[in-house]
mmCIF file of C-alpha atoms and ligand atoms in Angstrom:
data_model
loop_
_atom_site.group_PDB
_atom_site.id
_atom_site.type_symbol
_atom_site.label_atom_id
_atom_site.label_comp_id
_atom_site.label_asym_id
_atom_site.label_seq_id
_atom_site.Cartn_x
_atom_site.Cartn_y
_atom_site.Cartn_z
ATOM 1 C CA MET C 1 54.700 -61.534 37.643
ATOM 2 C CA VAL C 2 53.280 -62.416 34.225
ATOM 3 C CA GLU C 3 49.948 -64.247 34.503
ATOM 4 C CA LYS C 4 50.039 -67.533 32.568
ATOM 5 C CA VAL C 5 47.103 -68.121 30.243
ATOM 6 C CA PHE C 6 45.648 -71.609 29.905
ATOM 7 C CA ARG C 7 45.044 -72.288 26.233
ATOM 8 C CA THR C 8 43.533 -75.148 24.339
ATOM 9 C CA TRP C 9 44.475 -75.862 20.759
ATOM 10 C CA ASN C 10 42.066 -77.537 18.361
ATOM 11 C CA GLU C 11 44.772 -79.712 16.858
ATOM 12 C CA VAL C 12 46.172 -80.858 20.219
ATOM 13 C CA GLY C 13 44.164 -83.566 21.943
ATOM 14 C CA ALA C 14 44.718 -84.802 25.493
ATOM 15 C CA ASP C 15 45.781 -88.112 26.961
ATOM 16 C CA ALA C 16 49.148 -88.802 25.368
ATOM 17 C CA LEU C 17 50.740 -91.324 27.753
ATOM 18 C CA ILE C 18 53.838 -89.872 29.401
ATOM 19 C CA GLY C 19 56.884 -91.766 28.126
ATOM 20 C CA GLY C 20 54.792 -93.529 25.470
ATOM 21 C CA SER C 21 52.825 -96.769 25.506
ATOM 22 C CA ARG C 22 55.876 -99.040 25.878
ATOM 23 C CA ARG C 23 57.382 -97.318 28.892
ATOM 24 C CA LEU C 24 55.933 -99.695 31.498
ATOM 25 C CA ALA C 25 57.422 -102.775 29.866
ATOM 26 C CA ARG C 26 60.884 -101.189 30.009
ATOM 27 C CA GLN C 27 60.949 -99.608 33.441
ATOM 28 C CA ARG C 28 63.015 -101.176 36.233
ATOM 29 C CA VAL C 29 63.146 -100.051 39.877
ATOM 30 C CA PRO C 30 66.724 -98.957 40.639
ATOM 31 C CA GLU C 31 68.405 -101.163 43.240
ATOM 32 C CA GLU C 32 68.469 -98.413 45.865
ATOM 33 C CA PHE C 33 64.645 -98.317 45.965
ATOM 34 C CA GLN C 34 63.924 -102.012 45.660
ATOM 35 C CA ASP C 35 63.293 -102.455 49.393
ATOM 36 C CA LEU C 36 61.172 -99.328 49.776
ATOM 37 C CA PRO C 37 57.879 -100.511 51.309
ATOM 38 C CA GLY C 38 54.828 -99.811 49.177
ATOM 39 C CA LEU C 39 56.524 -99.112 45.818
ATOM 40 C CA VAL C 40 54.708 -100.918 42.998
ATOM 41 C CA ASN C 41 56.256 -101.314 39.559
ATOM 42 C CA PRO C 42 53.414 -102.197 37.181
ATOM 43 C CA GLY C 43 56.022 -103.296 34.617
ATOM 44 C CA ASP C 44 56.866 -106.255 36.875
ATOM 45 C CA PRO C 45 54.221 -109.035 36.781
ATOM 46 C CA GLU C 46 55.204 -110.174 40.276
ATOM 47 C CA HIS C 47 54.569 -106.655 41.664
ATOM 48 C CA VAL C 48 51.197 -106.616 39.888
ATOM 49 C CA ARG C 49 50.258 -110.014 41.302
ATOM 50 C CA ARG C 50 51.249 -109.020 44.869
ATOM 51 C CA PHE C 51 49.460 -105.674 44.673
ATOM 52 C CA ARG C 52 46.255 -107.230 43.398
ATOM 53 C CA GLU C 53 46.345 -109.920 46.063
ATOM 54 C CA ALA C 54 46.896 -107.368 48.849
ATOM 55 C CA ALA C 55 44.245 -104.956 47.500
ATOM 56 C CA ALA C 56 41.522 -107.569 47.128
ATOM 57 C CA ASP C 57 38.591 -106.848 49.462
ATOM 58 C CA ARG C 58 40.329 -103.774 50.913
ATOM 59 C CA ASP C 59 38.753 -100.332 51.219
ATOM 60 C CA LEU C 60 40.553 -98.476 48.398
ATOM 61 C CA VAL C 61 41.059 -94.739 47.961
ATOM 62 C CA ILE C 62 43.280 -93.530 45.134
ATOM 63 C CA GLU C 63 45.084 -90.355 44.109
ATOM 64 C CA VAL C 64 46.330 -89.622 40.605
ATOM 65 C CA GLY C 65 49.625 -87.699 40.827
ATOM 66 C CA PRO C 66 50.270 -87.475 44.588
ATOM 67 C CA GLY C 67 53.544 -85.588 44.010
ATOM 68 C CA LYS C 68 55.385 -85.319 47.342
ATOM 69 C CA GLY C 69 52.533 -87.076 49.141
ATOM 70 C CA ALA C 70 51.150 -84.642 51.760
ATOM 71 C CA PHE C 71 47.526 -85.428 50.896
ATOM 72 C CA LEU C 72 47.971 -89.181 50.449
ATOM 73 C CA CYS C 73 49.811 -89.539 53.771
ATOM 74 C CA ALA C 74 47.379 -87.292 55.678
ATOM 75 C CA MET C 75 44.456 -89.367 54.369
ATOM 76 C CA ALA C 76 46.271 -92.572 55.292
ATOM 77 C CA ALA C 77 46.760 -91.279 58.848
ATOM 78 C CA ARG C 78 43.067 -90.302 59.090
ATOM 79 C CA HIS C 79 41.855 -93.638 57.718
ATOM 80 C CA PRO C 80 44.140 -96.413 58.983
ATOM 81 C CA GLY C 81 41.759 -99.121 57.752
ATOM 82 C CA THR C 82 41.884 -97.821 54.166
ATOM 83 C CA THR C 83 44.562 -98.618 51.609
ATOM 84 C CA MET C 84 45.637 -95.309 50.063
ATOM 85 C CA VAL C 85 47.138 -95.788 46.619
ATOM 86 C CA GLY C 86 48.924 -93.070 44.679
ATOM 87 C CA PHE C 87 49.492 -93.390 40.926
ATOM 88 C CA GLU C 88 52.560 -91.298 40.174
ATOM 89 C CA VAL C 89 54.441 -91.027 36.909
ATOM 90 C CA ARG C 90 57.674 -89.650 38.436
ATOM 91 C CA LEU C 91 59.705 -92.184 40.383
ATOM 92 C CA ALA C 92 61.371 -89.435 42.464
ATOM 93 C CA PHE C 93 57.943 -88.317 43.732
ATOM 94 C CA ALA C 94 56.784 -91.896 44.338
ATOM 95 C CA VAL C 95 59.885 -92.384 46.486
ATOM 96 C CA ARG C 96 59.348 -89.102 48.380
ATOM 97 C CA THR C 97 55.756 -90.041 49.190
ATOM 98 C CA LEU C 98 56.694 -93.500 50.409
ATOM 99 C CA ARG C 99 59.583 -92.209 52.541
ATOM 100 C CA ARG C 100 57.158 -89.730 54.077
ATOM 101 C CA ALA C 101 54.781 -92.610 54.856
ATOM 102 C CA VAL C 102 57.585 -94.640 56.428
ATOM 103 C CA ARG C 103 58.655 -91.673 58.587
ATOM 104 C CA ALA C 104 55.040 -91.247 59.757
ATOM 105 C CA GLY C 105 54.744 -94.962 60.540
ATOM 106 C CA LEU C 106 51.963 -95.471 57.983
ATOM 107 C CA GLY C 107 51.597 -99.023 56.717
ATOM 108 C CA ASN C 108 48.604 -98.354 54.456
ATOM 109 C CA VAL C 109 50.245 -96.317 51.654
ATOM 110 C CA ARG C 110 51.197 -97.709 48.235
ATOM 111 C CA VAL C 111 52.476 -95.823 45.218
ATOM 112 C CA VAL C 112 52.250 -97.245 41.721
ATOM 113 C CA TRP C 113 54.983 -95.871 39.461
ATOM 114 C CA GLY C 114 53.767 -94.912 35.978
ATOM 115 C CA ASP C 115 51.149 -92.974 34.054
ATOM 116 C CA ALA C 116 47.849 -93.524 35.889
ATOM 117 C CA ARG C 117 45.954 -93.899 32.636
ATOM 118 C CA ALA C 118 47.986 -97.007 31.802
ATOM 119 C CA THR C 119 48.525 -98.392 35.310
ATOM 120 C CA LEU C 120 45.050 -98.104 36.855
ATOM 121 C CA PRO C 121 43.445 -100.613 34.442
ATOM 122 C CA LEU C 122 46.292 -103.070 35.102
ATOM 123 C CA LEU C 123 46.016 -102.989 38.864
ATOM 124 C CA VAL C 124 42.519 -102.064 39.957
ATOM 125 C CA ASP C 125 39.351 -104.042 39.298
ATOM 126 C CA PRO C 126 36.216 -102.261 38.055
ATOM 127 C CA GLY C 127 33.919 -100.825 40.706
ATOM 128 C CA THR C 128 36.314 -101.336 43.632
ATOM 129 C CA VAL C 129 37.448 -97.791 44.504
ATOM 130 C CA ARG C 130 35.540 -95.765 47.107
ATOM 131 C CA GLU C 131 37.122 -92.358 46.449
ATOM 132 C CA ALA C 132 39.460 -90.919 43.825
ATOM 133 C CA TYR C 133 41.369 -87.623 43.845
ATOM 134 C CA VAL C 134 43.021 -85.723 41.002
ATOM 135 C CA LEU C 135 44.542 -82.745 42.777
ATOM 136 C CA TYR C 136 46.356 -79.911 41.035
ATOM 137 C CA PRO C 137 47.296 -81.922 37.929
ATOM 138 C CA ASP C 138 50.024 -80.343 35.790
ATOM 139 C CA PRO C 139 48.374 -77.900 33.350
ATOM 140 C CA TRP C 140 51.133 -78.604 30.782
ATOM 141 C CA TRP C 141 51.069 -74.979 29.664
ATOM 142 C CA LYS C 142 53.144 -75.398 26.520
ATOM 143 C CA ARG C 143 51.539 -76.390 23.263
ATOM 144 C CA SER C 144 54.272 -79.010 22.752
ATOM 145 C CA GLN C 145 53.233 -80.765 25.989
ATOM 146 C CA ALA C 146 49.489 -80.059 26.044
ATOM 147 C CA ALA C 147 48.694 -83.583 24.809
ATOM 148 C CA ARG C 148 49.739 -84.828 28.264
ATOM 149 C CA ARG C 149 46.761 -83.086 29.879
ATOM 150 C CA HIS C 150 44.094 -85.327 31.296
ATOM 151 C CA GLY C 151 41.096 -85.877 29.070
ATOM 152 C CA SER C 152 38.510 -88.508 28.314
ATOM 153 C CA LEU C 153 40.921 -91.436 28.771
ATOM 154 C CA LEU C 154 41.413 -90.604 32.471
ATOM 155 C CA ALA C 155 37.680 -89.897 32.799
ATOM 156 C CA TRP C 156 36.797 -93.373 31.487
ATOM 157 C CA VAL C 157 39.547 -95.083 33.476
ATOM 158 C CA LEU C 158 38.305 -93.499 36.718
ATOM 159 C CA ALA C 159 34.659 -94.142 35.835
ATOM 160 C CA ARG C 160 35.551 -97.821 35.451
ATOM 161 C CA VAL C 161 37.367 -98.291 38.771
ATOM 162 C CA LEU C 162 35.057 -96.217 40.981
ATOM 163 C CA ALA C 163 32.265 -98.035 42.773
ATOM 164 C CA PRO C 164 28.709 -96.776 42.141
ATOM 165 C CA GLY C 165 28.247 -93.821 44.504
ATOM 166 C CA GLY C 166 32.028 -93.343 44.688
ATOM 167 C CA LEU C 167 33.395 -89.819 45.111
ATOM 168 C CA LEU C 168 35.769 -88.109 42.684
ATOM 169 C CA VAL C 169 37.403 -84.796 43.627
ATOM 170 C CA LEU C 170 39.201 -82.628 41.075
ATOM 171 C CA LYS C 171 41.165 -79.562 42.161
ATOM 172 C CA SER C 172 43.212 -76.974 40.288
ATOM 173 C CA ASP C 173 44.460 -73.439 40.586
ATOM 174 C CA VAL C 174 43.920 -73.076 36.816
ATOM 175 C CA PRO C 175 40.168 -72.473 36.433
ATOM 176 C CA GLY C 176 40.232 -73.103 32.661
ATOM 177 C CA TYR C 177 41.748 -76.550 33.158
ATOM 178 C CA LEU C 178 39.311 -77.448 35.941
ATOM 179 C CA ALA C 179 36.342 -76.379 33.771
ATOM 180 C CA GLU C 180 37.671 -78.500 30.911
ATOM 181 C CA LEU C 181 38.107 -81.514 33.214
ATOM 182 C CA GLN C 182 34.601 -81.095 34.615
ATOM 183 C CA THR C 183 33.078 -80.969 31.118
ATOM 184 C CA THR C 184 35.070 -83.988 29.965
ATOM 185 C CA PHE C 185 34.219 -86.091 33.007
ATOM 186 C CA LEU C 186 30.512 -85.193 32.890
ATOM 187 C CA SER C 187 30.349 -85.915 29.159
ATOM 188 C CA THR C 188 31.065 -89.606 29.845
ATOM 189 C CA GLY C 189 27.567 -89.745 31.339
ATOM 190 C CA CYS C 190 29.023 -91.687 34.299
ATOM 191 C CA PHE C 191 29.087 -88.867 36.868
ATOM 192 C CA ASP C 192 26.836 -86.324 38.604
ATOM 193 C CA LEU C 193 27.939 -83.137 40.333
ATOM 194 C CA HIS C 194 28.218 -83.294 44.107
ATOM 195 C CA LEU C 195 29.245 -81.062 47.011
ATOM 196 C CA VAL C 196 32.983 -80.840 47.645
ATOM 197 C CA PRO C 197 33.843 -82.308 51.067
ATOM 198 C CA PRO C 198 34.877 -79.341 53.227
ATOM 199 C CA ASP C 199 37.556 -80.926 55.390
ATOM 200 C CA LEU C 200 40.050 -82.507 53.013
ATOM 201 C CA PRO C 201 43.703 -82.290 54.018
ATOM 202 C CA PRO C 202 45.808 -79.905 51.881
ATOM 203 C CA THR C 203 48.128 -81.133 49.169
ATOM 204 C CA ASP C 204 51.703 -79.857 48.944
ATOM 205 C CA ARG C 205 50.702 -77.605 46.042
ATOM 206 C CA GLU C 206 47.711 -76.285 47.948
ATOM 207 C CA ALA C 207 49.840 -75.464 51.005
ATOM 208 C CA LYS C 208 52.277 -73.546 48.777
ATOM 209 C CA LEU C 209 49.424 -71.713 47.082
ATOM 210 C CA GLY C 210 48.056 -70.722 50.496
ATOM 211 C CA MET C 211 51.421 -69.226 51.486
ATOM 212 C CA GLU C 212 51.668 -67.315 48.204
ATOM 213 C CA GLY C 213 48.113 -65.953 48.414
ATOM 214 C CA GLY C 214 46.971 -68.081 45.448
ATOM 215 C CA LYS C 215 43.596 -69.734 45.115
ATOM 216 C CA GLY C 216 42.553 -73.310 44.433
ATOM 217 C CA PHE C 217 39.231 -74.429 42.961
ATOM 218 C CA ALA C 218 37.491 -77.760 43.396
ATOM 219 C CA VAL C 219 34.793 -79.874 41.789
ATOM 220 C CA ALA C 220 33.326 -83.073 43.176
ATOM 221 C CA LEU C 221 31.510 -85.738 41.199
ATOM 222 C CA ILE C 222 29.699 -88.895 42.163
ATOM 223 C CA LYS C 223 29.937 -92.060 40.066
ATOM 224 C CA ARG C 224 26.492 -93.138 38.868
HETATM 225 C C1 SAM S 1 51.484 -80.353 39.927
HETATM 226 S S1 SAM S 1 51.833 -81.867 40.709
HETATM 227 C C2 SAM S 1 50.638 -81.906 42.038
HETATM 228 C C3 SAM S 1 51.024 -82.893 43.098
HETATM 229 C C4 SAM S 1 50.025 -83.015 44.266
HETATM 230 N N1 SAM S 1 48.753 -83.537 43.826
HETATM 231 C C5 SAM S 1 49.841 -81.686 44.932
HETATM 232 O O1 SAM S 1 48.781 -81.086 44.793
HETATM 233 O O2 SAM S 1 50.792 -81.237 45.599
HETATM 234 C C6 SAM S 1 51.166 -83.062 39.587
HETATM 235 C C7 SAM S 1 51.663 -84.471 39.870
HETATM 236 O O3 SAM S 1 51.038 -85.379 38.966
HETATM 237 C C8 SAM S 1 52.023 -86.255 38.420
HETATM 238 N N2 SAM S 1 51.482 -86.680 37.130
HETATM 239 C C9 SAM S 1 51.332 -85.930 36.006
HETATM 240 N N3 SAM S 1 50.730 -86.649 35.046
HETATM 241 C C10 SAM S 1 50.487 -87.880 35.574
HETATM 242 C C11 SAM S 1 49.884 -89.059 35.078
HETATM 243 N N4 SAM S 1 49.411 -89.121 33.836
HETATM 244 N N5 SAM S 1 49.826 -90.145 35.886
HETATM 245 C C12 SAM S 1 50.320 -90.095 37.141
HETATM 246 N N6 SAM S 1 50.905 -88.995 37.671
HETATM 247 C C13 SAM S 1 50.976 -87.913 36.891
HETATM 248 C C14 SAM S 1 53.277 -85.412 38.372
HETATM 249 O O4 SAM S 1 54.448 -86.181 38.300
HETATM 250 C C15 SAM S 1 53.152 -84.652 39.685
HETATM 251 O O5 SAM S 1 53.655 -85.400 40.757
#
């Protein structure tokens, strides 16, 4: 198998919103998913109002890009008193995660549909999140898509919503991307390095990596 090389390009920045800045205003939940418990459409002011009302004064833990939801649902099962909120840009994955939560009888899972960098500031008040996870984010290998990689916008958005002392865990199987994320997040001046919690449940990607003999790497930061 050919080893993929993670490359950065001077002329390609990060943080281009997926679908562009007007996507949220246009997106509608298809009828077949409208009754799915926990699905939040940040393009709908009524969804935003209900989410904010329900989240107020709750213990909040968030995941950016939960994919098929193994980690989010396992955390929700471990911490029934915590509201676990995924921020997922692909509706199909948001739906998969929520169906998984329903099958497991979990009432404390929500998934917000849209690019986390645009949706987090709309839905979550500053300093209210206890833990945040960005696990195996897409490396967007191609130059034409590299602007979608996470950069300082996500770093500042997460720095804003995390409570002082809040934990942020970043994981990747692409060491170059993880190193870049670590540098970017630390350069905000809002975080310090911390030990990675040893007993986190695996994500879907991590489970697949384990079966294929691949290796994941992790960094943990604490919000100042
Ligand atoms: C490679 S998958 C990893 C999924 C999961 N964390 C895991 O480890 O199995 C990356 C996920 O992040 C989502 N994603 C990518 N960019 C995003 C963004 N800006 N905001 C929210 N979700 C995003 C993708 O749709 C996908 O579900």
